[in-house]
Amino acid sequence: MNKTRQTFAILGMLFLMGTLLLACSSDKNNQGSSAATTAPAAQATAEPAATTRSHTDYKGHTAEIPMNPQRIIYSGETYGDLLALGVQAIGYPLSMGEGQVFEDKLTGVEDVGFPINLEKTIELQPDLIIYAGIEEADYEALSKIAPTIIFDTFAPLKERMLDIGDILGKKQEAEAWLAQYQAKEDAMWAQLKASGMKDGETASVFTYYPGDRLFVMATTGLSQVLYGEQGFKPTPAIQKVLDADMGFQEISLEVLREYAGDRIFLLTPVADEAKQSTGNLLKSAVWNSLPAVKNGYVYTQDIMKTSSDATTREWLLGEIPTMLGKQ
């Protein structure tokens, strides 16, 4: 009888242990199942992707700008930099685009005036303002309307394009544009040298402003292309202007010979008064005594089509061989 009770007791304990083990196993399975089903919920509560980021411009202003700006207002020169990256602003001072090589690409862009009209700027509800100027008062006023960045239009092309590419969220597009531009520039110089351009030849760019003011161009406009690594060389007098990082310098007719290179590019001004001054120059004894004039190495171009922006720079790569081919 006692043995029978012991046997039932042992069986009872084994049953109870088995039940507890099954219960523990079930709990573990339930825990695993619970973890698997709660993971997507954790993902669903993750923070949304950022839509803005901090950017500091070359003047030291920091602004929270859109990752992918859609309503840009651009005020200032080198608007062609945006166009080169396939970006169109909603607002731009249209008077600055008159006569430019990209004038026909401004259809649909609202005129914000120059100096920029603040009321029109507010009306357009921009999500980013790129101010290519230097007036702090303008920056302060514009930054109260929308995130505003001051853009350095006097920076070299490569530096400018990488900067604007970063601002617009188009770094890769900017790098790709620079690569194809460099390839075209290399091809242009190879073509010109095959056509007779000699290594070490010098070149100069001159233009008149109203008031009978004669200028030699240095770090801005057409001369930026001409003085490329494989291109023409500046005369020693122009090199001093370049070393001073000056866009241009006013000179007198008396020292014109010091600045005149083997080839001369004469920019046709917009103002009639400046055009008259240019006409007088072409009749002068000083001008007609220059070697470039005697050799027929003088080329003219509309000053409005020699801007520093990326779109114009690329256009000039096709235009310069045409100009030299007309000699």
Short mmCIF file of C-alpha atoms in Angstrom, two decimals:
data_model
loop_
_atom_site.label_atom_id
_atom_site.label_comp_id
_atom_site.label_asym_id
_atom_site.label_seq_id
_atom_site.Cartn_x
_atom_site.Cartn_y
_atom_site.Cartn_z
CA MET A 1 0.00 0.00 0.00
CA ASN A 2 2.86 2.34 0.94
CA LYS A 3 4.67 1.45 -2.29
CA THR A 4 1.53 2.21 -4.24
CA ARG A 5 1.25 5.65 -2.57
CA GLN A 6 4.94 6.39 -3.28
CA THR A 7 4.47 5.45 -6.90
CA PHE A 8 1.45 7.77 -7.27
CA ALA A 9 3.37 10.52 -5.44
CA ILE A 10 6.36 10.22 -7.81
CA LEU A 11 4.07 10.22 -10.85
CA GLY A 12 2.27 13.27 -9.45
CA MET A 13 5.53 15.16 -9.01
CA LEU A 14 6.69 14.22 -12.54
CA PHE A 15 3.36 15.46 -13.94
CA LEU A 16 3.62 18.69 -11.97
CA MET A 17 7.23 19.31 -13.18
CA GLY A 18 6.22 18.60 -16.75
CA THR A 19 3.36 21.06 -16.47
CA LEU A 20 5.68 23.76 -15.09
CA LEU A 21 8.24 23.15 -17.88
CA LEU A 22 5.52 23.46 -20.52
CA ALA A 23 4.29 26.64 -18.91
CA CYS A 24 7.80 28.16 -18.92
CA SER A 25 8.32 27.14 -22.54
CA SER A 26 5.00 28.70 -23.46
CA ASP A 27 5.94 31.95 -21.72
CA LYS A 28 9.23 32.12 -23.64
CA ASN A 29 7.44 31.55 -26.92
CA ASN A 30 4.93 34.20 -26.04
CA GLN A 31 7.72 36.63 -25.16
CA GLY A 32 9.45 35.96 -28.49
CA SER A 33 6.20 36.45 -30.33
CA SER A 34 5.55 39.67 -28.48
CA ALA A 35 9.05 41.01 -29.34
CA ALA A 36 8.56 40.12 -33.02
CA THR A 37 5.25 41.94 -33.18
CA THR A 38 6.42 45.02 -31.31
CA ALA A 39 9.46 45.68 -33.60
CA PRO A 40 7.46 47.31 -36.46
CA ALA A 41 5.71 49.48 -33.91
CA ALA A 42 9.13 50.75 -32.77
CA GLN A 43 10.02 51.51 -36.41
CA ALA A 44 6.77 53.32 -36.91
CA THR A 45 7.64 55.71 -34.07
CA ALA A 46 11.12 56.61 -35.55
CA GLU A 47 11.73 60.33 -36.15
CA PRO A 48 10.77 61.58 -39.67
CA ALA A 49 13.57 62.49 -42.13
CA ALA A 50 14.94 66.00 -41.67
CA THR A 51 13.58 68.60 -44.09
CA THR A 52 16.03 71.39 -43.19
CA ARG A 53 19.71 71.69 -42.36
CA SER A 54 22.07 74.33 -41.08
CA HIS A 55 24.17 76.26 -43.60
CA THR A 56 26.77 78.98 -43.00
CA ASP A 57 27.56 81.35 -45.89
CA TYR A 58 30.92 82.94 -46.68
CA LYS A 59 29.99 86.02 -44.68
CA GLY A 60 29.44 83.91 -41.56
CA HIS A 61 25.63 83.97 -41.48
CA THR A 62 24.08 80.67 -40.40
CA ALA A 63 20.57 79.79 -41.57
CA GLU A 64 18.31 76.74 -41.40
CA ILE A 65 17.68 76.07 -45.10
CA PRO A 66 15.46 73.48 -46.86
CA MET A 67 17.13 70.18 -47.83
CA ASN A 68 15.41 70.48 -51.21
CA PRO A 69 14.37 74.12 -51.81
CA GLN A 70 11.44 74.53 -54.22
CA ARG A 71 10.66 78.27 -54.12
CA ILE A 72 13.96 80.10 -54.58
CA ILE A 73 14.41 83.82 -55.05
CA TYR A 74 17.81 84.77 -56.48
CA SER A 75 19.00 88.38 -56.37
CA GLY A 76 22.27 89.32 -58.03
CA GLU A 77 24.75 88.25 -60.72
CA THR A 78 25.70 84.72 -61.90
CA TYR A 79 22.09 83.53 -62.13
CA GLY A 80 23.37 81.26 -64.88
CA ASP A 81 24.97 79.12 -62.14
CA LEU A 82 21.48 77.91 -61.13
CA LEU A 83 20.47 77.27 -64.73
CA ALA A 84 23.59 75.16 -65.29
CA LEU A 85 22.29 72.83 -62.56
CA GLY A 86 18.81 72.72 -64.05
CA VAL A 87 17.30 74.97 -61.36
CA GLN A 88 14.90 77.84 -62.09
CA ALA A 89 14.08 80.46 -59.44
CA ILE A 90 10.56 81.76 -58.89
CA GLY A 91 11.91 85.33 -58.58
CA TYR A 92 14.89 87.22 -60.04
CA PRO A 93 15.62 90.84 -61.06
CA LEU A 94 14.78 90.39 -64.75
CA SER A 95 16.59 93.60 -65.77
CA MET A 96 19.84 91.81 -64.88
CA GLY A 97 19.04 89.09 -67.39
CA GLU A 98 18.49 91.41 -70.37
CA GLY A 99 21.00 90.70 -73.13
CA GLN A 100 22.49 87.72 -71.29
CA VAL A 101 22.98 84.44 -73.15
CA PHE A 102 20.34 82.87 -70.85
CA GLU A 103 17.71 85.61 -71.32
CA ASP A 104 15.41 83.22 -73.22
CA LYS A 105 15.40 80.85 -70.24
CA LEU A 106 13.73 83.34 -67.88
CA THR A 107 10.17 82.72 -69.06
CA GLY A 108 7.86 82.33 -66.07
CA VAL A 109 10.28 83.89 -63.58
CA GLU A 110 8.73 86.75 -61.56
CA ASP A 111 10.57 90.09 -61.52
CA VAL A 112 11.65 90.99 -57.96
CA GLY A 113 13.34 94.21 -59.13
CA PHE A 114 16.76 95.67 -58.50
CA PRO A 115 17.35 96.64 -55.75
CA ILE A 116 15.14 93.80 -54.60
CA ASN A 117 11.53 94.69 -53.82
CA LEU A 118 10.66 93.39 -50.34
CA GLU A 119 6.88 93.45 -50.88
CA LYS A 120 7.20 91.36 -54.05
CA THR A 121 9.53 89.00 -52.21
CA ILE A 122 6.96 88.45 -49.43
CA GLU A 123 4.22 87.92 -52.02
CA LEU A 124 6.15 85.09 -53.69
CA GLN A 125 6.49 83.18 -50.39
CA PRO A 126 10.01 81.80 -51.02
CA ASP A 127 11.44 78.92 -49.01
CA LEU A 128 15.01 80.12 -49.75
CA ILE A 129 16.53 83.48 -50.75
CA ILE A 130 19.99 83.54 -52.33
CA TYR A 131 21.30 87.09 -52.12
CA ALA A 132 24.31 87.65 -54.40
CA GLY A 133 25.10 91.06 -52.95
CA ILE A 134 27.12 92.56 -50.13
CA GLU A 135 24.70 94.88 -48.31
CA GLU A 136 24.13 93.70 -44.75
CA ALA A 137 20.98 95.81 -44.51
CA ASP A 138 19.47 93.86 -47.44
CA TYR A 139 20.44 90.58 -45.80
CA GLU A 140 18.83 91.58 -42.51
CA ALA A 141 15.57 92.54 -44.26
CA LEU A 142 15.45 89.43 -46.47
CA SER A 143 16.29 87.01 -43.66
CA LYS A 144 13.10 88.12 -41.88
CA ILE A 145 11.08 86.88 -44.87
CA ALA A 146 12.71 83.47 -45.46
CA PRO A 147 16.02 81.64 -44.84
CA THR A 148 18.63 83.76 -46.62
CA ILE A 149 22.17 83.05 -47.81
CA ILE A 150 24.70 85.53 -49.15
CA PHE A 151 26.37 84.03 -52.23
CA ASP A 152 29.88 85.05 -53.38
CA THR A 153 29.59 85.75 -57.12
CA PHE A 154 33.24 86.84 -57.33
CA ALA A 155 34.53 83.41 -56.28
CA PRO A 156 36.21 81.25 -58.97
CA LEU A 157 33.87 79.10 -61.07
CA LYS A 158 34.75 75.78 -59.39
CA GLU A 159 34.38 77.16 -55.87
CA ARG A 160 31.11 78.85 -56.79
CA MET A 161 29.53 75.80 -58.42
CA LEU A 162 30.38 73.51 -55.51
CA ASP A 163 28.93 76.07 -53.11
CA ILE A 164 25.68 76.59 -55.04
CA GLY A 165 25.42 72.81 -55.54
CA ASP A 166 25.62 72.37 -51.77
CA ILE A 167 23.03 75.10 -51.14
CA LEU A 168 20.59 73.56 -53.62
CA GLY A 169 21.15 69.98 -52.48
CA LYS A 170 22.76 69.18 -55.86
CA LYS A 171 26.39 68.41 -55.03
CA GLN A 172 26.67 65.51 -57.46
CA GLU A 173 25.14 67.55 -60.28
CA ALA A 174 27.63 70.37 -59.62
CA GLU A 175 30.59 67.97 -59.70
CA ALA A 176 29.30 66.40 -62.92
CA TRP A 177 28.84 69.83 -64.53
CA LEU A 178 32.40 70.89 -63.61
CA ALA A 179 33.82 67.66 -65.07
CA GLN A 180 32.06 68.10 -68.42
CA TYR A 181 32.98 71.81 -68.49
CA GLN A 182 36.67 70.99 -67.96
CA ALA A 183 36.55 68.45 -70.78
CA LYS A 184 35.04 71.06 -73.14
CA GLU A 185 37.61 73.68 -72.10
CA ASP A 186 40.50 71.28 -72.72
CA ALA A 187 39.07 70.46 -76.14
CA MET A 188 38.73 74.17 -77.01
CA TRP A 189 42.35 75.01 -76.22
CA ALA A 190 43.53 71.92 -78.12
CA GLN A 191 41.50 73.09 -81.12
CA LEU A 192 42.90 76.65 -80.95
CA LYS A 193 46.51 75.47 -80.65
CA ALA A 194 46.01 73.15 -83.58
CA SER A 195 44.76 76.21 -85.51
CA GLY A 196 47.84 78.32 -84.84
CA MET A 197 47.64 79.69 -81.28
CA LYS A 198 51.15 79.70 -79.83
CA ASP A 199 52.19 78.76 -76.31
CA GLY A 200 52.84 81.85 -74.20
CA GLU A 201 50.74 84.24 -76.30
CA THR A 202 49.33 87.11 -74.24
CA ALA A 203 45.83 88.55 -74.38
CA SER A 204 43.98 91.57 -72.97
CA VAL A 205 40.33 92.46 -72.45
CA PHE A 206 39.28 96.15 -72.53
CA THR A 207 36.00 97.99 -72.30
CA TYR A 208 34.68 101.52 -71.82
CA TYR A 209 32.24 102.78 -69.20
CA PRO A 210 30.32 106.08 -69.47
CA GLY A 211 32.46 109.09 -68.62
CA ASP A 212 35.22 108.09 -71.09
CA ARG A 213 36.55 105.58 -68.57
CA LEU A 214 38.72 102.80 -70.02
CA PHE A 215 39.02 99.55 -68.04
CA VAL A 216 41.18 96.44 -68.34
CA MET A 217 39.44 93.26 -67.16
CA ALA A 218 41.16 90.86 -64.77
CA THR A 219 39.43 88.29 -62.52
CA THR A 220 35.94 88.69 -63.94
CA GLY A 221 34.08 87.92 -67.15
CA LEU A 222 35.77 86.86 -70.38
CA SER A 223 39.29 87.10 -68.96
CA GLN A 224 38.44 84.28 -66.51
CA VAL A 225 38.17 81.96 -69.50
CA LEU A 226 41.10 83.40 -71.46
CA TYR A 227 43.54 83.08 -68.55
CA GLY A 228 42.78 79.40 -67.92
CA GLU A 229 45.62 76.97 -67.28
CA GLN A 230 46.03 76.12 -70.96
CA GLY A 231 44.95 79.50 -72.30
CA PHE A 232 46.45 82.90 -73.02
CA LYS A 233 48.81 84.61 -70.57
CA PRO A 234 48.24 88.07 -69.06
CA THR A 235 50.75 90.81 -69.71
CA PRO A 236 52.95 91.70 -66.69
CA ALA A 237 50.84 94.80 -66.04
CA ILE A 238 47.62 92.74 -66.02
CA GLN A 239 49.28 90.11 -63.84
CA LYS A 240 49.68 92.76 -61.15
CA VAL A 241 45.92 93.44 -61.30
CA LEU A 242 45.23 89.71 -61.06
CA ASP A 243 47.62 89.36 -58.12
CA ALA A 244 45.66 92.11 -56.37
CA ASP A 245 42.52 89.96 -56.91
CA MET A 246 40.79 92.80 -58.73
CA GLY A 247 37.94 92.18 -61.15
CA PHE A 248 39.04 95.12 -63.35
CA GLN A 249 41.06 98.31 -63.19
CA GLU A 250 40.63 101.71 -64.78
CA ILE A 251 43.59 102.79 -66.90
CA SER A 252 44.51 105.79 -69.02
CA LEU A 253 45.06 105.77 -72.76
CA GLU A 254 48.68 106.77 -72.14
CA VAL A 255 49.48 103.39 -70.50
CA LEU A 256 47.33 101.25 -72.84
CA ARG A 257 50.42 99.78 -74.51
CA GLU A 258 51.60 98.32 -71.17
CA TYR A 259 48.39 96.30 -70.87
CA ALA A 260 47.89 95.38 -74.52
CA GLY A 261 48.64 91.72 -75.30
CA ASP A 262 49.39 89.83 -78.48
CA ARG A 263 45.63 89.54 -78.88
CA ILE A 264 43.02 92.08 -77.78
CA PHE A 265 39.40 91.41 -76.91
CA LEU A 266 37.31 94.59 -76.96
CA LEU A 267 33.95 94.42 -75.17
CA THR A 268 31.12 96.44 -76.70
CA PRO A 269 29.48 98.47 -73.90
CA VAL A 270 25.75 99.01 -73.43
CA ALA A 271 25.65 102.80 -72.97
CA ASP A 272 25.81 104.97 -76.10
CA GLU A 273 28.30 107.31 -74.42
CA ALA A 274 30.66 104.39 -73.80
CA LYS A 275 30.18 103.21 -77.38
CA GLN A 276 31.24 106.65 -78.57
CA SER A 277 34.39 106.44 -76.44
CA THR A 278 35.14 103.05 -78.00
CA GLY A 279 34.76 104.55 -81.48
CA ASN A 280 37.19 107.33 -80.59
CA LEU A 281 39.70 104.77 -79.30
CA LEU A 282 39.63 102.84 -82.57
CA LYS A 283 40.57 106.05 -84.45
CA SER A 284 43.42 106.99 -82.12
CA ALA A 285 47.10 106.80 -83.01
CA VAL A 286 47.83 104.93 -79.79
CA TRP A 287 45.38 102.18 -80.67
CA ASN A 288 46.51 101.82 -84.27
CA SER A 289 50.14 101.51 -83.21
CA LEU A 290 49.51 98.41 -81.09
CA PRO A 291 51.01 95.15 -82.49
CA ALA A 292 47.72 93.25 -82.00
CA VAL A 293 45.90 95.86 -84.11
CA LYS A 294 48.54 95.81 -86.83
CA ASN A 295 48.43 91.97 -86.91
CA GLY A 296 44.64 91.86 -87.08
CA TYR A 297 44.38 90.14 -83.69
CA VAL A 298 41.49 92.22 -82.33
CA TYR A 299 38.12 90.64 -81.47
CA THR A 300 34.89 92.26 -80.32
CA GLN A 301 32.09 90.86 -78.19
CA ASP A 302 28.93 92.23 -76.55
CA ILE A 303 29.85 92.85 -72.91
CA MET A 304 26.51 91.38 -71.76
CA LYS A 305 27.55 88.03 -73.21
CA THR A 306 30.80 87.80 -71.27
CA SER A 307 29.46 87.37 -67.73
CA SER A 308 31.11 85.08 -65.21
CA ASP A 309 28.17 82.72 -64.62
CA ALA A 310 28.43 79.03 -65.49
CA THR A 311 25.94 79.12 -68.37
CA THR A 312 27.77 81.99 -70.08
CA ARG A 313 31.17 80.42 -69.40
CA GLU A 314 30.07 77.27 -71.18
CA TRP A 315 28.64 79.29 -74.06
CA LEU A 316 31.94 81.16 -74.43
CA LEU A 317 33.80 77.88 -74.97
CA GLY A 318 32.01 77.65 -78.29
CA GLU A 319 32.15 81.37 -79.06
CA ILE A 320 35.88 82.03 -78.52
CA PRO A 321 37.01 79.76 -81.41
CA THR A 322 34.40 81.48 -83.59
CA MET A 323 35.79 84.93 -82.68
CA LEU A 324 39.36 83.91 -83.39
CA GLY A 325 38.29 82.26 -86.62
CA LYS A 326 36.97 85.61 -87.92
CA GLN A 327 40.39 87.31 -87.87
#
